PDB file of N, CA and C in Angstrom:
ATOM      1  N   UNK A  10      -8.190   6.696  -1.179  1.00 71.00           N
ATOM      2  CA  UNK A  10      -6.947   6.270  -1.008  1.00 71.00           C
ATOM      3  C   UNK A  10      -6.648   7.507   0.278  1.00 71.00           C
ATOM      4  N   UNK A  11      -7.146   8.769  -0.216  1.00 79.00           N
ATOM      5  CA  UNK A  11      -6.127   9.875   0.758  1.00 79.00           C
ATOM      6  C   UNK A  11      -7.543   9.684   1.709  1.00 79.00           C
ATOM      7  N   UNK A  12      -9.036   9.380   2.168  1.00 86.00           N
ATOM      8  CA  UNK A  12      -9.167   8.729   3.759  1.00 86.00           C
ATOM      9  C   UNK A  12      -9.184   7.926   4.254  1.00 86.00           C
ATOM     10  N   UNK A  13      -8.694   6.175   3.391  1.00 83.00           N
ATOM     11  CA  UNK A  13      -7.731   5.593   4.402  1.00 83.00           C
ATOM     12  C   UNK A  13      -6.055   6.110   4.783  1.00 83.00           C
ATOM     13  N   UNK A  14      -5.703   6.749   4.329  1.00 86.00           N
ATOM     14  CA  UNK A  14      -4.676   7.453   4.556  1.00 86.00           C
ATOM     15  C   UNK A  14      -4.720   8.358   5.637  1.00 86.00           C
ATOM     16  N   UNK A  15      -5.919   8.980   5.486  1.00 89.00           N
ATOM     17  CA  UNK A  15      -5.865  10.199   6.883  1.00 89.00           C
ATOM     18  C   UNK A  15      -6.521   9.042   8.023  1.00 89.00           C
ATOM     19  N   UNK A  16      -7.220   8.003   7.695  1.00 88.00           N
ATOM     20  CA  UNK A  16      -7.746   7.162   8.603  1.00 88.00           C
ATOM     21  C   UNK A  16      -7.181   6.546   9.430  1.00 88.00           C
ATOM     22  N   UNK A  17      -5.960   6.037   9.105  1.00 88.00           N
ATOM     23  CA  UNK A  17      -4.661   5.595   9.235  1.00 88.00           C
ATOM     24  C   UNK A  17      -3.888   6.567  10.242  1.00 88.00           C
ATOM     25  N   UNK A  18      -3.698   7.433   9.549  1.00 90.00           N
ATOM     26  CA  UNK A  18      -2.998   8.493  10.223  1.00 90.00           C
ATOM     27  C   UNK A  18      -4.354   8.995  11.748  1.00 90.00           C
ATOM     28  N   UNK A  19      -5.189   9.207  11.177  1.00 92.00           N
ATOM     29  CA  UNK A  19      -6.067   9.899  12.730  1.00 92.00           C
ATOM     30  C   UNK A  19      -5.740   8.721  13.802  1.00 92.00           C
ATOM     31  N   UNK A  20      -6.047   7.002  14.079  1.00 90.00           N
ATOM     32  CA  UNK A  20      -5.965   6.333  14.395  1.00 90.00           C
ATOM     33  C   UNK A  20      -4.518   5.786  15.072  1.00 90.00           C
ATOM     34  N   UNK A  21      -3.399   5.677  14.243  1.00 87.00           N
ATOM     35  CA  UNK A  21      -2.203   5.899  14.898  1.00 87.00           C
ATOM     36  C   UNK A  21      -1.676   6.833  16.048  1.00 87.00           C
ATOM     37  N   UNK A  22      -2.504   7.835  16.066  1.00 90.00           N
ATOM     38  CA  UNK A  22      -2.819   9.011  16.523  1.00 90.00           C
ATOM     39  C   UNK A  22      -3.358   8.598  18.356  1.00 90.00           C
ATOM     40  N   UNK A  23      -4.420   7.827  17.503  1.00 93.00           N
ATOM     41  CA  UNK A  23      -5.473   8.008  18.795  1.00 93.00           C
ATOM     42  C   UNK A  23      -5.489   6.570  19.476  1.00 93.00           C
ATOM     43  N   UNK A  24      -4.745   6.003  18.713  1.00 90.00           N
ATOM     44  CA  UNK A  24      -4.870   4.034  19.603  1.00 90.00           C
ATOM     45  C   UNK A  24      -3.085   3.830  20.305  1.00 90.00           C
ATOM     46  N   UNK A  25      -3.601   3.130  21.272  1.00 91.00           N
ATOM     47  CA  UNK A  25      -2.353   3.204  21.792  1.00 91.00           C
ATOM     48  C   UNK A  25      -1.129   1.973  21.350  1.00 91.00           C
ATOM     49  N   UNK A  26       0.046   2.069  21.158  1.00 89.00           N
ATOM     50  CA  UNK A  26       1.201   1.692  20.452  1.00 89.00           C
ATOM     51  C   UNK A  26       0.870  -0.193  20.271  1.00 89.00           C
ATOM     52  N   UNK A  27      -0.370  -0.618  21.630  1.00 87.00           N
ATOM     53  CA  UNK A  27      -0.373  -2.087  21.176  1.00 87.00           C
ATOM     54  C   UNK A  27      -1.167  -2.328  20.330  1.00 87.00           C
ATOM     55  N   UNK A  28      -2.277  -1.650  20.234  1.00 88.00           N
ATOM     56  CA  UNK A  28      -3.747  -1.296  19.786  1.00 88.00           C
ATOM     57  C   UNK A  28      -3.329  -1.741  17.893  1.00 88.00           C
ATOM     58  N   UNK A  29      -2.588  -0.225  18.084  1.00 88.00           N
ATOM     59  CA  UNK A  29      -2.356   0.316  16.939  1.00 88.00           C
ATOM     60  C   UNK A  29      -1.067  -1.226  15.713  1.00 88.00           C
ATOM     61  N   UNK A  30      -0.493  -1.604  16.550  1.00 86.00           N
ATOM     62  CA  UNK A  30       0.787  -2.711  15.803  1.00 86.00           C
ATOM     63  C   UNK A  30      -0.413  -3.859  15.278  1.00 86.00           C
ATOM     64  N   UNK A  31      -1.450  -3.889  16.155  1.00 86.00           N
ATOM     65  CA  UNK A  31      -2.498  -5.670  15.863  1.00 86.00           C
ATOM     66  C   UNK A  31      -3.680  -4.645  15.079  1.00 86.00           C
ATOM     67  N   UNK A  32      -3.669  -3.921  15.282  1.00 88.00           N
ATOM     68  CA  UNK A  32      -4.977  -3.066  13.480  1.00 88.00           C
ATOM     69  C   UNK A  32      -4.509  -2.531  12.500  1.00 88.00           C
ATOM     70  N   UNK A  33      -3.566  -1.582  12.439  1.00 88.00           N
ATOM     71  CA  UNK A  33      -2.779  -0.445  11.884  1.00 88.00           C
ATOM     72  C   UNK A  33      -2.016  -1.598  10.600  1.00 88.00           C
ATOM     73  N   UNK A  34      -1.751  -2.914  11.187  1.00 87.00           N
ATOM     74  CA  UNK A  34      -1.071  -3.405   9.853  1.00 87.00           C
ATOM     75  C   UNK A  34      -1.217  -3.606   8.860  1.00 87.00           C
ATOM     76  N   UNK A  35      -2.558  -4.569   8.633  1.00 88.00           N
ATOM     77  CA  UNK A  35      -2.724  -5.065   7.705  1.00 88.00           C
ATOM     78  C   UNK A  35      -3.812  -3.782   6.326  1.00 88.00           C
ATOM     79  N   UNK A  36      -4.301  -2.693   7.363  1.00 89.00           N
ATOM     80  CA  UNK A  36      -5.036  -1.355   6.345  1.00 89.00           C
ATOM     81  C   UNK A  36      -3.514  -0.836   6.148  1.00 89.00           C
ATOM     82  N   UNK A  37      -2.114  -0.947   6.111  1.00 88.00           N
ATOM     83  CA  UNK A  37      -1.636   0.069   5.600  1.00 88.00           C
ATOM     84  C   UNK A  37      -0.872  -1.244   5.103  1.00 88.00           C
ATOM     85  N   UNK A  38      -0.286  -1.954   5.414  1.00 86.00           N
ATOM     86  CA  UNK A  38       0.237  -3.138   4.074  1.00 86.00           C
ATOM     87  C   UNK A  38      -0.696  -2.831   2.691  1.00 86.00           C
ATOM     88  N   UNK A  39      -1.750  -2.032   3.331  1.00 87.00           N
ATOM     89  CA  UNK A  39      -2.850  -2.408   2.035  1.00 87.00           C
ATOM     90  C   UNK A  39      -2.713  -1.540   1.230  1.00 87.00           C
ATOM     91  N   UNK A  40      -2.442  -0.179   1.846  1.00 87.00           N
ATOM     92  CA  UNK A  40      -2.568   0.974   0.710  1.00 87.00           C
ATOM     93  C   UNK A  40      -0.963   1.099   0.719  1.00 87.00           C
ATOM     94  N   UNK A  41       0.046   0.695   1.395  1.00 85.00           N
ATOM     95  CA  UNK A  41       0.793   0.231   0.042  1.00 85.00           C
ATOM     96  C   UNK A  41       0.905  -0.620  -0.677  1.00 85.00           C
ATOM     97  N   UNK A  42       0.512  -1.497  -0.959  1.00 85.00           N
ATOM     98  CA  UNK A  42      -0.330  -2.228  -2.277  1.00 85.00           C
ATOM     99  C   UNK A  42      -0.265  -1.635  -3.820  1.00 85.00           C
ATOM    100  N   UNK A  43      -2.075  -0.958  -2.892  1.00 86.00           N
ATOM    101  CA  UNK A  43      -2.345  -0.334  -3.720  1.00 86.00           C
ATOM    102  C   UNK A  43      -2.042   1.347  -4.105  1.00 86.00           C
ATOM    103  N   UNK A  44      -0.874   2.066  -3.550  1.00 85.00           N
ATOM    104  CA  UNK A  44      -0.285   3.069  -4.090  1.00 85.00           C
ATOM    105  C   UNK A  44       0.444   2.534  -5.263  1.00 85.00           C
ATOM    106  N   UNK A  45       1.070   1.036  -5.217  1.00 84.00           N
ATOM    107  CA  UNK A  45       1.623   0.403  -6.363  1.00 84.00           C
ATOM    108  C   UNK A  45       1.651   0.686  -7.258  1.00 84.00           C
ATOM    109  N   UNK A  46       0.507  -0.638  -7.099  1.00 85.00           N
ATOM    110  CA  UNK A  46      -0.783  -0.709  -8.500  1.00 85.00           C
ATOM    111  C   UNK A  46      -0.757   0.477  -9.218  1.00 85.00           C
ATOM    112  N   UNK A  47      -1.570   1.557  -8.391  1.00 87.00           N
ATOM    113  CA  UNK A  47      -1.400   2.724  -9.078  1.00 87.00           C
ATOM    114  C   UNK A  47      -0.978   3.701  -9.403  1.00 87.00           C
ATOM    115  N   UNK A  48       0.261   3.554  -8.963  1.00 85.00           N
ATOM    116  CA  UNK A  48       1.535   4.153  -9.776  1.00 85.00           C
ATOM    117  C   UNK A  48       1.903   3.573 -11.589  1.00 85.00           C
ATOM    118  N   UNK A  49       2.147   1.858 -11.397  1.00 84.00           N
ATOM    119  CA  UNK A  49       2.301   1.255 -12.608  1.00 84.00           C
ATOM    120  C   UNK A  49       1.238   1.384 -13.416  1.00 84.00           C
ATOM    121  N   UNK A  50       0.275   1.831 -12.997  1.00 87.00           N
ATOM    122  CA  UNK A  50      -1.065   1.815 -13.692  1.00 87.00           C
ATOM    123  C   UNK A  50      -1.103   3.912 -14.376  1.00 87.00           C
ATOM    124  N   UNK A  51      -0.197   4.550 -13.951  1.00 87.00           N
ATOM    125  CA  UNK A  51      -0.788   5.274 -14.495  1.00 87.00           C
ATOM    126  C   UNK A  51       0.650   5.976 -15.152  1.00 87.00           C
ATOM    127  N   UNK A  52       2.027   5.466 -14.419  1.00 84.00           N
ATOM    128  CA  UNK A  52       3.279   5.638 -15.811  1.00 84.00           C
ATOM    129  C   UNK A  52       2.993   4.915 -17.066  1.00 84.00           C
ATOM    130  N   UNK A  53       2.230   3.364 -16.674  1.00 83.00           N
ATOM    131  CA  UNK A  53       1.931   2.408 -18.434  1.00 83.00           C
ATOM    132  C   UNK A  53       0.990   4.122 -19.111  1.00 83.00           C
ATOM    133  N   UNK A  54       0.239   4.151 -18.470  1.00 85.00           N
ATOM    134  CA  UNK A  54      -0.878   5.240 -18.934  1.00 85.00           C
ATOM    135  C   UNK A  54       0.108   6.308 -19.601  1.00 85.00           C
ATOM    136  N   UNK A  55       0.743   7.289 -18.617  1.00 81.00           N
ATOM    137  CA  UNK A  55       1.609   8.707 -18.781  1.00 81.00           C
ATOM    138  C   UNK A  55       1.891   7.779 -20.296  1.00 81.00           C
ATOM    139  N   UNK A  56       3.571   6.771 -20.474  1.00 78.00           N
ATOM    140  CA  UNK A  56       4.316   6.352 -21.387  1.00 78.00           C
ATOM    141  C   UNK A  56       3.317   5.967 -22.891  1.00 78.00           C
ATOM    142  N   UNK A  57       1.608   5.762 -23.026  1.00 79.00           N
ATOM    143  CA  UNK A  57       0.928   5.598 -24.004  1.00 79.00           C
ATOM    144  C   UNK A  57       0.710   7.095 -24.666  1.00 79.00           C
ATOM    145  N   UNK A  58       0.526   7.745 -23.085  1.00 79.00           N
ATOM    146  CA  UNK A  58      -0.327   8.939 -23.623  1.00 79.00           C
ATOM    147  C   UNK A  58       1.192   9.964 -24.715  1.00 79.00           C
ATOM    148  N   UNK A  59       1.948   9.653 -23.865  1.00 75.00           N
ATOM    149  CA  UNK A  59       3.033  10.724 -25.011  1.00 75.00           C
ATOM    150  C   UNK A  59       3.787   9.807 -26.061  1.00 75.00           C
ATOM    151  N   UNK A  60       3.068   8.908 -26.534  1.00 66.00           N
ATOM    152  CA  UNK A  60       3.053   7.585 -27.685  1.00 66.00           C
ATOM    153  C   UNK A  60       5.128   7.492 -27.388  1.00 66.00           C
ATOM    154  N   UNK A  61       5.109   6.823 -26.464  1.00 59.00           N
ATOM    155  CA  UNK A  61       6.549   6.626 -26.356  1.00 59.00           C
ATOM    156  C   UNK A  61       7.809   7.588 -26.403  1.00 59.00           C
ATOM    157  N   UNK A  62       7.702   8.106 -26.612  1.00 59.00           N
ATOM    158  CA  UNK A  62       8.525   9.682 -26.770  1.00 59.00           C
ATOM    159  C   UNK A  62       8.732   9.712 -24.906  1.00 59.00           C
ATOM    160  N   UNK A  63       7.941   8.877 -24.364  1.00 50.00           N
ATOM    161  CA  UNK A  63       8.602   9.126 -22.213  1.00 50.00           C
ATOM    162  C   UNK A  63      10.218   7.730 -22.635  1.00 50.00           C
ATOM    163  N   UNK A  64      10.621   6.984 -23.387  1.00 56.00           N
ATOM    164  CA  UNK A  64      11.121   6.238 -23.434  1.00 56.00           C
ATOM    165  C   UNK A  64      12.257   6.754 -23.609  1.00 56.00           C
ATOM    166  N   UNK A  65      12.506   7.889 -24.391  1.00 60.00           N
ATOM    167  CA  UNK A  65      13.582   8.463 -24.778  1.00 60.00           C
ATOM    168  C   UNK A  65      14.305   9.494 -24.096  1.00 60.00           C
ATOM    169  N   UNK A  66      15.466   9.829 -24.447  1.00 61.00           N
ATOM    170  CA  UNK A  66      16.686  10.554 -23.007  1.00 61.00           C
ATOM    171  C   UNK A  66      15.877  11.869 -23.616  1.00 61.00           C
ATOM    172  N   UNK A  67      16.359  13.078 -22.257  1.00 65.00           N
ATOM    173  CA  UNK A  67      16.568  14.465 -22.416  1.00 65.00           C
ATOM    174  C   UNK A  67      14.382  14.781 -22.833  1.00 65.00           C
ATOM    175  N   UNK A  68      14.281  15.671 -21.925  1.00 66.00           N
ATOM    176  CA  UNK A  68      13.551  16.567 -21.826  1.00 66.00           C
ATOM    177  C   UNK A  68      12.732  16.438 -20.869  1.00 66.00           C
ATOM    178  N   UNK A  69      11.375  16.887 -21.136  1.00 66.00           N
ATOM    179  CA  UNK A  69      10.179  16.865 -19.514  1.00 66.00           C
ATOM    180  C   UNK A  69       9.923  15.255 -19.918  1.00 66.00           C
ATOM    181  N   UNK A  70      10.647  14.664 -20.650  1.00 70.00           N
ATOM    182  CA  UNK A  70       9.832  12.993 -21.113  1.00 70.00           C
ATOM    183  C   UNK A  70      11.303  11.872 -20.474  1.00 70.00           C
ATOM    184  N   UNK A  71      11.986  12.367 -20.345  1.00 73.00           N
ATOM    185  CA  UNK A  71      13.008  11.996 -18.820  1.00 73.00           C
ATOM    186  C   UNK A  71      12.419  11.545 -17.767  1.00 73.00           C
ATOM    187  N   UNK A  72      11.537  12.225 -17.621  1.00 75.00           N
ATOM    188  CA  UNK A  72      10.719  11.928 -15.843  1.00 75.00           C
ATOM    189  C   UNK A  72      10.483  10.733 -16.185  1.00 75.00           C
ATOM    190  N   UNK A  73       9.402  10.716 -17.241  1.00 76.00           N
ATOM    191  CA  UNK A  73       8.668   9.940 -17.403  1.00 76.00           C
ATOM    192  C   UNK A  73       9.738   8.299 -17.720  1.00 76.00           C
ATOM    193  N   UNK A  74      10.184   8.338 -18.759  1.00 77.00           N
ATOM    194  CA  UNK A  74      11.398   6.969 -18.361  1.00 77.00           C
ATOM    195  C   UNK A  74      11.869   7.399 -17.454  1.00 77.00           C
ATOM    196  N   UNK A  75      12.891   8.007 -16.154  1.00 77.00           N
ATOM    197  CA  UNK A  75      13.169   7.809 -15.043  1.00 77.00           C
ATOM    198  C   UNK A  75      12.170   6.760 -14.340  1.00 77.00           C
ATOM    199  N   UNK A  76      10.648   7.178 -14.041  1.00 78.00           N
ATOM    200  CA  UNK A  76       9.864   6.632 -13.478  1.00 78.00           C
ATOM    201  C   UNK A  76       8.995   5.543 -13.336  1.00 78.00           C
ATOM    202  N   UNK A  77       9.268   5.076 -15.137  1.00 77.00           N
ATOM    203  CA  UNK A  77       8.701   3.704 -15.570  1.00 77.00           C
ATOM    204  C   UNK A  77      10.623   2.755 -14.720  1.00 77.00           C
ATOM    205  N   UNK A  78      11.303   3.526 -15.064  1.00 78.00           N
ATOM    206  CA  UNK A  78      12.415   2.226 -15.320  1.00 78.00           C
ATOM    207  C   UNK A  78      13.174   2.092 -13.401  1.00 78.00           C
ATOM    208  N   UNK A  79      12.447   3.047 -12.522  1.00 79.00           N
ATOM    209  CA  UNK A  79      12.517   2.612 -11.310  1.00 79.00           C
ATOM    210  C   UNK A  79      11.644   2.234 -10.542  1.00 79.00           C
ATOM    211  N   UNK A  80       9.996   2.044 -10.937  1.00 79.00           N
ATOM    212  CA  UNK A  80       8.994   1.519 -10.923  1.00 79.00           C
ATOM    213  C   UNK A  80       8.618   0.650  -9.629  1.00 79.00           C
ATOM    214  N   UNK A  81       9.708  -0.150 -10.190  1.00 73.00           N
ATOM    215  CA  UNK A  81       9.975  -1.544  -9.064  1.00 73.00           C
ATOM    216  C   UNK A  81      11.130  -1.486  -7.989  1.00 73.00           C
ATOM    217  N   UNK A  82      11.518  -0.591  -8.135  1.00 76.00           N
ATOM    218  CA  UNK A  82      12.662  -0.579  -7.162  1.00 76.00           C
ATOM    219  C   UNK A  82      11.314   1.039  -6.258  1.00 76.00           C
ATOM    220  N   UNK A  83      10.745   1.500  -6.627  1.00 72.00           N
ATOM    221  CA  UNK A  83      10.177   2.793  -6.008  1.00 72.00           C
ATOM    222  C   UNK A  83       8.669   1.645  -5.334  1.00 72.00           C
ATOM    223  N   UNK A  84       8.090   0.502  -5.642  1.00 72.00           N
ATOM    224  CA  UNK A  84       7.583  -0.534  -5.725  1.00 72.00           C
ATOM    225  C   UNK A  84       7.354  -2.027  -4.663  1.00 72.00           C
ATOM    226  N   UNK A  85       8.776  -2.584  -4.899  1.00 69.00           N
ATOM    227  CA  UNK A  85       9.096  -3.138  -4.128  1.00 69.00           C
ATOM    228  C   UNK A  85       9.092  -3.005  -2.247  1.00 69.00           C
ATOM    229  N   UNK A  86      10.014  -2.671  -2.170  1.00 71.00           N
ATOM    230  CA  UNK A  86      11.015  -1.958  -0.632  1.00 71.00           C
ATOM    231  C   UNK A  86      10.181  -2.644  -0.211  1.00 71.00           C
ATOM    232  N   UNK A  87      10.229  -3.656   1.354  1.00 64.00           N
ATOM    233  CA  UNK A  87       9.202  -4.041   2.482  1.00 64.00           C
ATOM    234  C   UNK A  87       8.114  -4.989   1.521  1.00 64.00           C
ATOM    235  N   UNK A  88       8.519  -5.648   0.451  1.00 68.00           N
ATOM    236  CA  UNK A  88       7.383  -6.819  -0.056  1.00 68.00           C
ATOM    237  C   UNK A  88       6.576  -5.958  -1.010  1.00 68.00           C
ATOM    238  N   UNK A  89       6.539  -6.672  -1.950  1.00 80.00           N
ATOM    239  CA  UNK A  89       5.451  -6.585  -3.253  1.00 80.00           C
ATOM    240  C   UNK A  89       4.396  -6.821  -2.703  1.00 80.00           C
ATOM    241  N   UNK A  90       3.134  -6.064  -4.055  1.00 81.00           N
ATOM    242  CA  UNK A  90       2.058  -6.236  -3.614  1.00 81.00           C
ATOM    243  C   UNK A  90       1.437  -7.418  -3.639  1.00 81.00           C
ATOM    244  N   UNK A  91       2.263  -8.537  -3.500  1.00 81.00           N
ATOM    245  CA  UNK A  91       1.548  -9.992  -3.106  1.00 81.00           C
ATOM    246  C   UNK A  91       1.441 -10.518  -2.115  1.00 81.00           C
ATOM    247  N   UNK A  92       2.905  -9.931  -1.452  1.00 86.00           N
ATOM    248  CA  UNK A  92       3.124  -9.994  -0.198  1.00 86.00           C
ATOM    249  C   UNK A  92       2.681  -9.197   0.271  1.00 86.00           C
ATOM    250  N   UNK A  93       2.612  -7.602   0.314  1.00 85.00           N
ATOM    251  CA  UNK A  93       1.474  -6.789   0.881  1.00 85.00           C
ATOM    252  C   UNK A  93       0.405  -7.295   0.847  1.00 85.00           C
ATOM    253  N   UNK A  94      -0.325  -7.796   0.158  1.00 87.00           N
ATOM    254  CA  UNK A  94      -1.715  -8.123   0.716  1.00 87.00           C
ATOM    255  C   UNK A  94      -2.313  -9.655   1.054  1.00 87.00           C
ATOM    256  N   UNK A  95      -0.719 -10.790   0.629  1.00 88.00           N
ATOM    257  CA  UNK A  95      -0.855 -11.371   1.734  1.00 88.00           C
ATOM    258  C   UNK A  95      -0.804 -11.122   3.435  1.00 88.00           C
ATOM    259  N   UNK A  96       0.033 -10.784   3.422  1.00 85.00           N
ATOM    260  CA  UNK A  96       0.071  -9.412   4.910  1.00 85.00           C
ATOM    261  C   UNK A  96      -1.519  -8.652   5.417  1.00 85.00           C
ATOM    262  N   UNK A  97      -2.192  -8.515   4.500  1.00 89.00           N
ATOM    263  CA  UNK A  97      -2.925  -7.383   4.882  1.00 89.00           C
ATOM    264  C   UNK A  97      -4.332  -8.878   5.228  1.00 89.00           C
ATOM    265  N   UNK A  98      -4.493  -9.954   4.621  1.00 91.00           N
ATOM    266  CA  UNK A  98      -4.608 -10.969   4.985  1.00 91.00           C
ATOM    267  C   UNK A  98      -5.489 -11.850   6.180  1.00 91.00           C
ATOM    268  N   UNK A  99      -3.596 -11.886   6.567  1.00 91.00           N
ATOM    269  CA  UNK A  99      -3.345 -12.785   8.329  1.00 91.00           C
ATOM    270  C   UNK A  99      -3.388 -11.493   8.716  1.00 91.00           C
ATOM    271  N   UNK A 100      -3.204 -10.619   8.946  1.00 91.00           N
ATOM    272  CA  UNK A 100      -3.578  -9.711   9.880  1.00 91.00           C
ATOM    273  C   UNK A 100      -4.738  -9.736  10.190  1.00 91.00           C
ATOM    274  N   UNK A 101      -5.579  -9.231   9.265  1.00 90.00           N
ATOM    275  CA  UNK A 101      -7.253  -9.046   9.144  1.00 90.00           C
ATOM    276  C   UNK A 101      -8.045 -10.813  10.004  1.00 90.00           C
ATOM    277  N   UNK A 102      -7.401 -11.768   9.229  1.00 91.00           N
ATOM    278  CA  UNK A 102      -7.459 -12.788  10.569  1.00 91.00           C
ATOM    279  C   UNK A 102      -7.179 -12.828  12.089  1.00 91.00           C
ATOM    280  N   UNK A 103      -6.039 -12.974  12.067  1.00 91.00           N
ATOM    281  CA  UNK A 103      -5.358 -12.469  13.257  1.00 91.00           C
ATOM    282  C   UNK A 103      -6.220 -11.351  14.077  1.00 91.00           C
ATOM    283  N   UNK A 104      -6.365 -10.007  13.829  1.00 89.00           N
ATOM    284  CA  UNK A 104      -7.361  -9.710  13.699  1.00 89.00           C
ATOM    285  C   UNK A 104      -9.162 -10.055  14.772  1.00 89.00           C
ATOM    286  N   UNK A 105      -9.053 -11.057  13.763  1.00 89.00           N
ATOM    287  CA  UNK A 105     -10.726 -11.236  14.007  1.00 89.00           C
ATOM    288  C   UNK A 105     -10.323 -12.853  15.452  1.00 89.00           C
ATOM    289  N   UNK A 106      -9.655 -13.218  15.202  1.00 89.00           N
ATOM    290  CA  UNK A 106      -8.834 -14.400  15.947  1.00 89.00           C
ATOM    291  C   UNK A 106      -9.428 -13.577  17.482  1.00 89.00           C
ATOM    292  N   UNK A 107      -8.670 -12.181  17.339  1.00 87.00           N
ATOM    293  CA  UNK A 107      -8.512 -11.711  19.234  1.00 87.00           C
ATOM    294  C   UNK A 107      -9.272 -11.600  18.919  1.00 87.00           C
ATOM    295  N   UNK A 108     -10.192 -10.788  18.388  1.00 84.00           N
ATOM    296  CA  UNK A 108     -11.781  -9.676  18.829  1.00 84.00           C
ATOM    297  C   UNK A 108     -12.589 -11.306  18.861  1.00 84.00           C
ATOM    298  N   UNK A 109     -12.241 -12.375  18.710  1.00 86.00           N
ATOM    299  CA  UNK A 109     -13.467 -13.540  18.748  1.00 86.00           C
ATOM    300  C   UNK A 109     -12.575 -13.764  20.611  1.00 86.00           C
ATOM    301  N   UNK A 110     -11.711 -13.801  20.706  1.00 82.00           N
ATOM    302  CA  UNK A 110     -11.391 -14.789  22.150  1.00 82.00           C
ATOM    303  C   UNK A 110     -11.672 -13.870  23.017  1.00 82.00           C
ATOM    304  N   UNK A 111     -10.952 -12.079  22.900  1.00 77.00           N
ATOM    305  CA  UNK A 111     -12.067 -11.481  23.795  1.00 77.00           C
ATOM    306  C   UNK A 111     -13.217 -11.527  23.938  1.00 77.00           C
ATOM    307  N   UNK A 112     -14.234 -11.378  22.723  1.00 74.00           N
ATOM    308  CA  UNK A 112     -16.081 -11.355  23.225  1.00 74.00           C
ATOM    309  C   UNK A 112     -16.009 -12.878  24.130  1.00 74.00           C
ATOM    310  N   UNK A 113     -15.386 -14.408  23.387  1.00 71.00           N
ATOM    311  CA  UNK A 113     -15.790 -15.270  24.495  1.00 71.00           C
ATOM    312  C   UNK A 113     -15.313 -15.098  26.143  1.00 71.00           C
ATOM    313  N   UNK A 114     -14.057 -14.330  25.924  1.00 69.00           N
ATOM    314  CA  UNK A 114     -13.748 -14.195  27.556  1.00 69.00           C
ATOM    315  C   UNK A 114     -14.081 -12.821  28.506  1.00 69.00           C
ATOM    316  N   UNK A 115     -15.387 -11.878  27.413  1.00 65.00           N
ATOM    317  CA  UNK A 115     -16.533 -11.564  28.543  1.00 65.00           C
ATOM    318  C   UNK A 115     -17.886 -12.137  28.256  1.00 65.00           C
ATOM    319  N   UNK A 116     -17.899 -13.396  27.880  1.00 59.00           N
ATOM    320  CA  UNK A 116     -19.335 -14.499  28.208  1.00 59.00           C
ATOM    321  C   UNK A 116     -18.897 -14.811  29.219  1.00 59.00           C
ATOM    322  N   UNK A 117     -17.326 -14.987  29.633  1.00 51.00           N
ATOM    323  CA  UNK A 117     -17.741 -15.673  30.551  1.00 51.00           C
ATOM    324  C   UNK A 117     -17.898 -15.287  32.120  1.00 51.00           C
TER     325      UNK A 117
END
């Protein structure tokens, strides 16, 4: 995931605004969806590791409870995983279409 983030940041700095809008929307959506899925797995396992104490109030376990309670509020803004993954697929198809049109133009 770190490599994908570094690659996106590098490409954002190197591509023109138009190229970045076309090429980076899909991978950015994939990164956000993947991050949300990982956050849900991590918090679920954290609660299992501390054996439910994370659901009580007070102490260090309260942090786990707060994250567990807010995980959807953290991951859903700008779209749920399903919407983001759908966006990523649609953008990949759009990039494919644009590149194939450019390739056909160069042959003429």
